[in-house]
Short mmCIF file of C-alpha atoms in Angstrom, two decimals:
data_model
loop_
_atom_site.label_atom_id
_atom_site.label_comp_id
_atom_site.label_asym_id
_atom_site.label_seq_id
_atom_site.Cartn_x
_atom_site.Cartn_y
_atom_site.Cartn_z
CA MET A 1 -51.69 -175.36 173.96
CA SER A 2 -49.36 -175.25 171.11
CA THR A 3 -46.93 -172.63 170.40
CA THR A 4 -44.93 -171.88 167.42
CA THR A 5 -41.34 -170.99 167.97
CA ILE A 6 -39.17 -168.67 164.92
CA THR A 7 -36.14 -169.94 164.92
CA GLU A 8 -33.07 -167.37 164.52
CA ALA A 9 -32.95 -167.90 160.47
CA GLU A 10 -36.63 -166.85 160.19
CA ALA A 11 -36.53 -164.01 162.31
CA PRO A 12 -35.60 -161.40 159.89
CA THR A 13 -38.29 -162.45 157.45
CA ALA A 14 -40.71 -162.49 160.26
CA ALA A 15 -39.80 -158.94 161.58
CA ALA A 16 -40.21 -158.04 157.96
CA GLU A 17 -43.83 -158.99 157.36
CA ALA A 18 -45.20 -157.40 160.46
CA PRO A 19 -46.87 -153.90 159.99
CA THR A 20 -44.94 -151.04 161.10
CA VAL A 21 -46.62 -148.40 163.32
CA HIS A 22 -47.04 -146.19 160.77
CA GLU A 23 -48.86 -149.03 158.96
CA LEU A 24 -51.01 -149.57 161.62
CA LEU A 25 -51.58 -146.06 162.35
CA ARG A 26 -53.06 -145.76 158.50
CA GLU A 27 -55.20 -148.55 158.86
CA LYS A 28 -56.91 -147.09 162.05
CA LEU A 29 -57.36 -144.00 160.42
CA GLU A 30 -59.10 -145.25 157.69
CA GLN A 31 -61.44 -147.56 159.68
CA ALA A 32 -62.15 -144.08 161.68
CA LYS A 33 -63.22 -142.66 158.22
CA ILE A 34 -66.03 -145.22 157.71
CA GLY A 35 -67.69 -144.05 160.49
CA GLY A 36 -70.38 -146.37 161.70
CA SER A 37 -71.26 -149.71 160.70
CA GLU A 38 -72.53 -150.38 157.54
CA LYS A 39 -76.17 -151.07 158.46
CA ASN A 40 -76.37 -147.40 160.25
CA ARG A 41 -74.81 -145.77 157.08
CA LYS A 42 -77.34 -147.60 154.63
CA LYS A 43 -79.93 -146.15 156.56
CA ILE A 44 -78.85 -142.86 156.18
CA VAL A 45 -79.19 -143.18 152.43
CA GLU A 46 -82.17 -144.90 152.54
CA SER A 47 -83.58 -142.01 154.28
CA GLY A 48 -82.76 -139.53 151.62
CA LYS A 49 -79.90 -138.37 153.40
CA LEU A 50 -76.17 -137.65 152.58
CA LEU A 51 -73.57 -139.57 154.76
CA VAL A 52 -71.19 -136.50 156.84
CA ARG A 53 -68.16 -137.21 154.63
CA GLU A 54 -70.56 -136.59 151.38
CA ARG A 55 -71.49 -133.32 152.99
CA LEU A 56 -67.79 -132.37 153.55
CA ALA A 57 -66.84 -133.09 150.09
CA LEU A 58 -69.39 -130.97 148.63
CA LEU A 59 -68.17 -127.95 151.22
CA PHE A 60 -64.73 -127.99 151.11
CA ASP A 61 -62.72 -127.14 147.89
CA ASP A 62 -61.60 -130.20 145.98
CA ASN A 63 -62.96 -132.49 148.90
CA GLU A 64 -59.73 -131.39 150.81
CA TYR A 65 -59.31 -130.96 154.14
CA ILE A 66 -57.57 -132.09 157.58
CA GLU A 67 -58.89 -133.36 160.60
CA ASP A 68 -58.25 -133.11 164.58
CA GLY A 69 -59.28 -136.01 166.93
CA LEU A 70 -59.88 -138.60 164.29
CA LEU A 71 -59.21 -141.20 166.38
CA ALA A 72 -60.91 -140.07 169.65
CA ARG A 73 -62.49 -143.12 171.42
CA PHE A 74 -61.90 -145.37 168.09
CA GLU A 75 -60.90 -148.28 170.38
CA ASP A 76 -64.61 -148.05 172.26
CA GLY A 77 -66.16 -148.43 168.62
CA LEU A 78 -66.68 -144.76 168.50
CA PRO A 79 -64.98 -143.22 165.48
CA GLY A 80 -64.16 -139.21 166.44
CA ASP A 81 -66.92 -140.00 169.34
CA ALA A 82 -69.25 -139.26 166.72
CA VAL A 83 -68.09 -135.65 165.39
CA ILE A 84 -65.70 -134.50 162.88
CA ILE A 85 -63.59 -131.59 163.33
CA ALA A 86 -62.36 -130.58 159.85
CA PHE A 87 -60.36 -127.54 158.51
CA GLY A 88 -60.09 -126.61 155.00
CA ARG A 89 -60.86 -123.78 152.43
CA VAL A 90 -64.11 -123.09 150.96
CA ASP A 91 -63.49 -120.59 147.67
CA GLY A 92 -60.10 -120.46 148.51
CA ARG A 93 -60.78 -119.21 152.54
CA GLN A 94 -59.98 -121.33 155.81
CA VAL A 95 -63.11 -122.32 157.47
CA CYS A 96 -63.41 -125.00 160.90
CA VAL A 97 -66.31 -127.39 160.50
CA ILE A 98 -67.93 -129.08 163.02
CA ALA A 99 -70.08 -131.96 161.76
CA ASN A 100 -72.28 -134.98 163.59
CA ASP A 101 -71.53 -138.47 162.46
CA PHE A 102 -75.28 -139.50 162.58
CA SER A 103 -73.62 -143.19 161.85
CA VAL A 104 -71.84 -143.45 164.90
CA LYS A 105 -74.49 -143.68 167.97
CA ALA A 106 -76.91 -141.47 166.07
CA GLY A 107 -74.70 -138.57 166.02
CA THR A 108 -74.70 -138.31 169.95
CA TRP A 109 -72.55 -136.17 172.30
CA GLY A 110 -70.05 -137.81 174.87
CA ASN A 111 -67.20 -136.53 176.89
CA ARG A 112 -65.04 -136.12 174.08
CA THR A 113 -67.42 -134.63 171.55
CA PHE A 114 -67.53 -132.03 174.05
CA GLU A 115 -63.81 -131.51 174.04
CA LYS A 116 -63.31 -131.61 170.23
CA ILE A 117 -66.23 -128.95 169.84
CA THR A 118 -64.93 -126.28 172.30
CA ALA A 119 -61.48 -127.12 171.10
CA ALA A 120 -62.58 -126.58 167.62
CA GLN A 121 -64.19 -123.13 168.84
CA GLU A 122 -61.11 -121.95 170.50
CA LYS A 123 -59.27 -122.49 166.98
CA SER A 124 -61.58 -121.02 165.02
CA ASN A 125 -61.62 -117.60 166.95
CA ALA A 126 -57.67 -117.34 167.51
CA ALA A 127 -57.19 -118.21 163.78
CA GLY A 128 -59.80 -115.73 162.77
CA ILE A 129 -61.89 -118.10 160.40
CA PRO A 130 -65.34 -118.90 159.66
CA LEU A 131 -66.96 -121.60 161.91
CA VAL A 132 -69.57 -124.06 160.28
CA TYR A 133 -71.41 -126.35 162.14
CA LEU A 134 -73.49 -129.44 160.34
CA PHE A 135 -75.37 -130.81 162.93
CA ASP A 136 -77.15 -134.55 162.68
CA SER A 137 -77.39 -135.75 166.51
CA ALA A 138 -79.82 -137.59 168.67
CA GLY A 139 -78.08 -135.37 171.62
CA ALA A 140 -76.46 -136.18 174.45
CA ARG A 141 -75.68 -139.41 175.98
CA ILE A 142 -77.56 -140.22 178.91
CA ASP A 143 -74.93 -142.32 180.45
CA GLU A 144 -72.33 -140.09 180.33
CA GLN A 145 -73.71 -136.78 181.01
CA PHE A 146 -72.35 -137.08 184.60
CA GLU A 147 -68.92 -136.34 182.87
CA SER A 148 -70.29 -134.04 180.47
CA PHE A 149 -71.65 -131.43 183.23
CA ALA A 150 -68.63 -129.66 184.68
CA GLY A 151 -65.13 -128.69 183.83
CA ARG A 152 -63.27 -127.01 181.03
CA HIS A 153 -64.86 -128.94 178.18
CA ALA A 154 -67.89 -129.19 179.49
CA TRP A 155 -71.03 -129.16 176.83
CA GLY A 156 -72.20 -125.49 178.66
CA ASN A 157 -69.04 -124.08 177.23
CA ILE A 158 -69.96 -124.86 173.88
CA PHE A 159 -72.80 -121.92 173.79
CA TYR A 160 -70.68 -119.95 176.02
CA ASN A 161 -68.07 -119.84 173.16
CA GLN A 162 -70.46 -119.50 170.72
CA VAL A 163 -71.46 -116.09 172.44
CA GLN A 164 -67.67 -115.05 172.90
CA ILE A 165 -66.93 -115.33 169.21
CA SER A 166 -70.31 -114.12 168.23
CA GLY A 167 -69.10 -110.79 166.01
CA ARG A 168 -65.43 -112.24 165.67
CA VAL A 169 -66.15 -114.61 163.02
CA PRO A 170 -69.18 -115.83 160.90
CA GLN A 171 -70.89 -118.88 162.33
CA VAL A 172 -73.43 -120.83 160.00
CA CYS A 173 -75.49 -124.09 160.97
CA ALA A 174 -76.83 -126.33 158.78
CA LEU A 175 -79.66 -128.85 160.38
CA PHE A 176 -79.76 -131.93 158.51
CA GLY A 177 -81.73 -134.24 161.35
CA PRO A 178 -82.64 -134.00 164.72
CA SER A 179 -81.19 -131.46 166.98
CA PRO A 180 -82.83 -131.93 170.63
CA ALA A 181 -82.01 -130.79 173.93
CA GLY A 182 -79.02 -129.00 174.52
CA SER A 183 -77.95 -129.37 170.60
CA ALA A 184 -80.90 -127.21 169.84
CA TYR A 185 -79.19 -124.07 171.50
CA VAL A 186 -76.24 -123.87 168.52
CA PRO A 187 -78.64 -123.14 165.82
CA ALA A 188 -80.15 -120.55 167.78
CA LEU A 189 -77.03 -118.85 168.87
CA CYS A 190 -75.73 -118.67 165.08
CA ASP A 191 -75.43 -115.92 162.58
CA MET A 192 -77.43 -117.67 160.04
CA THR A 193 -79.43 -121.12 160.30
CA ILE A 194 -80.10 -123.34 157.26
CA MET A 195 -82.79 -126.33 157.80
CA VAL A 196 -83.52 -129.26 155.53
CA ARG A 197 -87.13 -129.84 155.15
CA GLY A 198 -88.54 -133.57 156.07
CA HIS A 199 -85.80 -133.90 157.87
CA ALA A 200 -84.52 -131.21 160.23
CA THR A 201 -85.89 -130.84 164.25
CA ALA A 202 -84.57 -128.97 166.78
CA TYR A 203 -86.59 -129.01 170.03
CA LEU A 204 -85.85 -128.99 173.91
CA GLY A 205 -88.72 -132.22 174.87
CA SER A 206 -89.83 -134.31 172.49
CA PRO A 207 -93.57 -134.62 171.46
CA ARG A 208 -93.47 -137.68 173.40
CA LEU A 209 -92.46 -135.91 176.79
CA ALA A 210 -94.46 -133.00 175.89
CA GLU A 211 -97.45 -135.49 175.89
CA MET A 212 -96.64 -137.36 179.19
CA VAL A 213 -96.22 -133.71 181.16
CA THR A 214 -98.68 -131.43 179.44
CA GLY A 215 -101.21 -134.12 178.13
CA GLU A 216 -101.11 -132.43 174.77
CA LYS A 217 -100.14 -134.13 171.56
CA VAL A 218 -98.09 -132.85 169.31
CA THR A 219 -96.35 -133.79 165.81
CA LEU A 220 -92.54 -133.69 165.48
CA GLU A 221 -93.32 -130.91 163.11
CA GLU A 222 -95.50 -128.90 165.33
CA MET A 223 -92.78 -129.32 168.04
CA GLY A 224 -90.25 -128.29 166.16
CA GLY A 225 -89.60 -128.91 162.36
CA ALA A 226 -88.37 -127.00 159.52
CA GLU A 227 -91.31 -125.64 158.23
CA MET A 228 -92.55 -124.32 161.41
CA HIS A 229 -89.42 -122.75 162.22
CA CYS A 230 -88.67 -121.34 158.91
CA THR A 231 -92.30 -119.70 158.79
CA VAL A 232 -93.42 -119.08 162.70
CA SER A 233 -90.43 -119.29 165.38
CA GLY A 234 -87.84 -117.40 163.22
CA LEU A 235 -85.13 -120.02 164.88
CA GLY A 236 -84.52 -121.10 161.03
CA ASP A 237 -83.55 -118.43 158.53
CA VAL A 238 -83.40 -120.59 155.38
CA LEU A 239 -85.74 -123.52 154.11
CA VAL A 240 -84.22 -125.98 151.52
CA GLU A 241 -84.96 -129.17 150.23
CA ASP A 242 -81.97 -131.48 150.40
CA ASP A 243 -78.57 -131.49 152.02
CA ALA A 244 -77.10 -130.67 148.91
CA GLU A 245 -78.88 -127.40 148.83
CA ALA A 246 -78.30 -126.54 152.63
CA ILE A 247 -74.41 -127.06 151.61
CA ALA A 248 -74.85 -124.94 148.49
CA ALA A 249 -76.30 -122.35 150.86
CA ILE A 250 -73.57 -122.13 153.08
CA ARG A 251 -70.98 -121.27 150.38
CA VAL A 252 -72.81 -118.72 149.11
CA TRP A 253 -73.59 -117.38 152.55
CA LEU A 254 -69.97 -117.50 153.45
CA SER A 255 -69.17 -115.60 149.61
CA PHE A 256 -70.73 -112.68 151.38
CA LEU A 257 -68.99 -112.10 154.53
CA PRO A 258 -65.26 -111.37 155.82
CA ALA A 259 -63.56 -114.26 157.51
CA SER A 260 -63.39 -112.28 160.61
CA TRP A 261 -64.06 -108.77 162.17
CA GLU A 262 -60.59 -108.02 161.11
CA GLN A 263 -60.95 -108.35 157.71
CA PRO A 264 -62.63 -106.64 154.68
CA ALA A 265 -65.75 -108.02 153.30
CA PRO A 266 -65.49 -109.07 149.86
CA VAL A 267 -65.99 -106.80 147.22
CA ALA A 268 -67.65 -107.06 144.03
CA PRO A 269 -67.54 -104.57 140.80
CA HIS A 270 -69.48 -101.34 141.08
CA TRP A 271 -72.57 -101.43 138.66
CA ASN A 272 -75.40 -98.59 138.35
CA ARG A 273 -77.82 -98.42 141.11
CA ALA A 274 -81.40 -100.12 139.99
CA PRO A 275 -84.65 -97.98 138.97
CA ALA A 276 -86.46 -96.24 141.66
CA ALA A 277 -89.16 -98.59 141.07
CA ARG A 278 -87.62 -101.59 142.20
CA TRP A 279 -86.86 -100.06 145.44
CA LYS A 280 -90.26 -99.02 145.97
CA ARG A 281 -91.26 -102.62 145.62
CA LEU A 282 -89.92 -103.13 148.82
CA PHE A 283 -92.95 -101.49 150.26
CA ARG A 284 -95.09 -102.74 148.33
CA CYS A 285 -98.22 -104.58 150.22
CA ALA A 286 -100.37 -106.90 149.35
CA ARG A 287 -103.46 -108.53 150.78
CA PRO A 288 -102.91 -109.80 153.23
CA ARG A 289 -99.18 -109.53 153.32
CA CYS A 290 -96.38 -107.29 151.76
CA SER A 291 -94.39 -109.09 148.66
CA THR A 292 -91.94 -111.64 149.47
CA TRP A 293 -88.79 -111.23 149.81
CA LYS A 294 -88.10 -113.45 146.86
CA SER A 295 -89.88 -110.47 144.80
CA SER A 296 -87.90 -108.09 146.50
CA SER A 297 -84.40 -106.10 145.42
CA ASN A 298 -81.90 -104.16 147.10
CA PRO A 299 -80.50 -101.47 144.84
CA TRP A 300 -77.33 -101.33 146.62
CA SER A 301 -76.95 -104.60 146.21
CA MET A 302 -74.82 -106.85 143.86
CA LYS A 303 -76.12 -107.23 140.39
CA GLY A 304 -77.81 -110.12 140.44
CA ALA A 305 -76.43 -111.49 143.89
CA GLY A 306 -78.07 -111.32 146.80
CA PHE A 307 -78.78 -113.96 149.93
CA ARG A 308 -82.75 -114.55 150.51
CA THR A 309 -83.61 -115.74 153.89
CA ARG A 310 -87.34 -116.89 154.87
CA SER A 311 -88.57 -116.20 151.37
CA SER A 312 -91.69 -118.77 152.44
CA SER A 313 -92.63 -116.50 155.17
CA PRO A 314 -93.08 -112.76 154.11
CA PRO A 315 -93.90 -110.38 157.01
CA LYS A 316 -96.95 -108.98 157.65
CA CYS A 317 -98.14 -105.51 156.99
#
């Protein structure tokens, strides 16, 4: 075994060339921001979805935000434990974002994931700022569930926090991919749920599980697809075509609401009420359904503005 001896004269040069603590930290931070493997990232892009940081870039003003817990489980090869907690501004107002990174172990939830999510919820509530969930996850990790059921930061507290926060700050969830089992509760407990057609799903048990237990064969869309939830179950409020449209919908929805229950709602310039005919159109019936939400207009809303939901499934008369 050979050894290298540094002489007294060479020591200062070697010390100068060694990376500093700050340089090592910056290197780790940059590596963590990349997320999962190149193979995983490429697969996401090829499926027609955006990477998680591309979604954040579209959401935040000027793509500026700070992260919490970026190096969680970095040494385990799970950067951020597959979830990004980010604080930034949307239209100049502060928001908190909880975003799954599908490139890291399919965005699954581990013990640090739960801790990061519950901590972010508590900070959002304390600061009085909207909470945005960008979900794209294969659910909780089976091999870590023993550590995830009990304790102050266990996954049950995520849903408890949602209920406690409800009515205090706006909560909106966008589903870009799967949201099975426990993670399906999050969109159900939000004020607004946006789903991407052909990609987003939310269900407690998979089609395979249903077949094994009941013998019934169903497709993933029938079990918990975006179109089903936006036209049948009511879990989904807005059906969009791609990730970019989902992010745009979040920004528009937030623009109509105050940051918290203690803040006044955004104010728009006054305008004259619409003609009575437009108001009557709200109640006009067609066969066999009422006119769609898209053809309706509230005369007391801001001129040319409105947030339409479930336009693909008008209510029956």
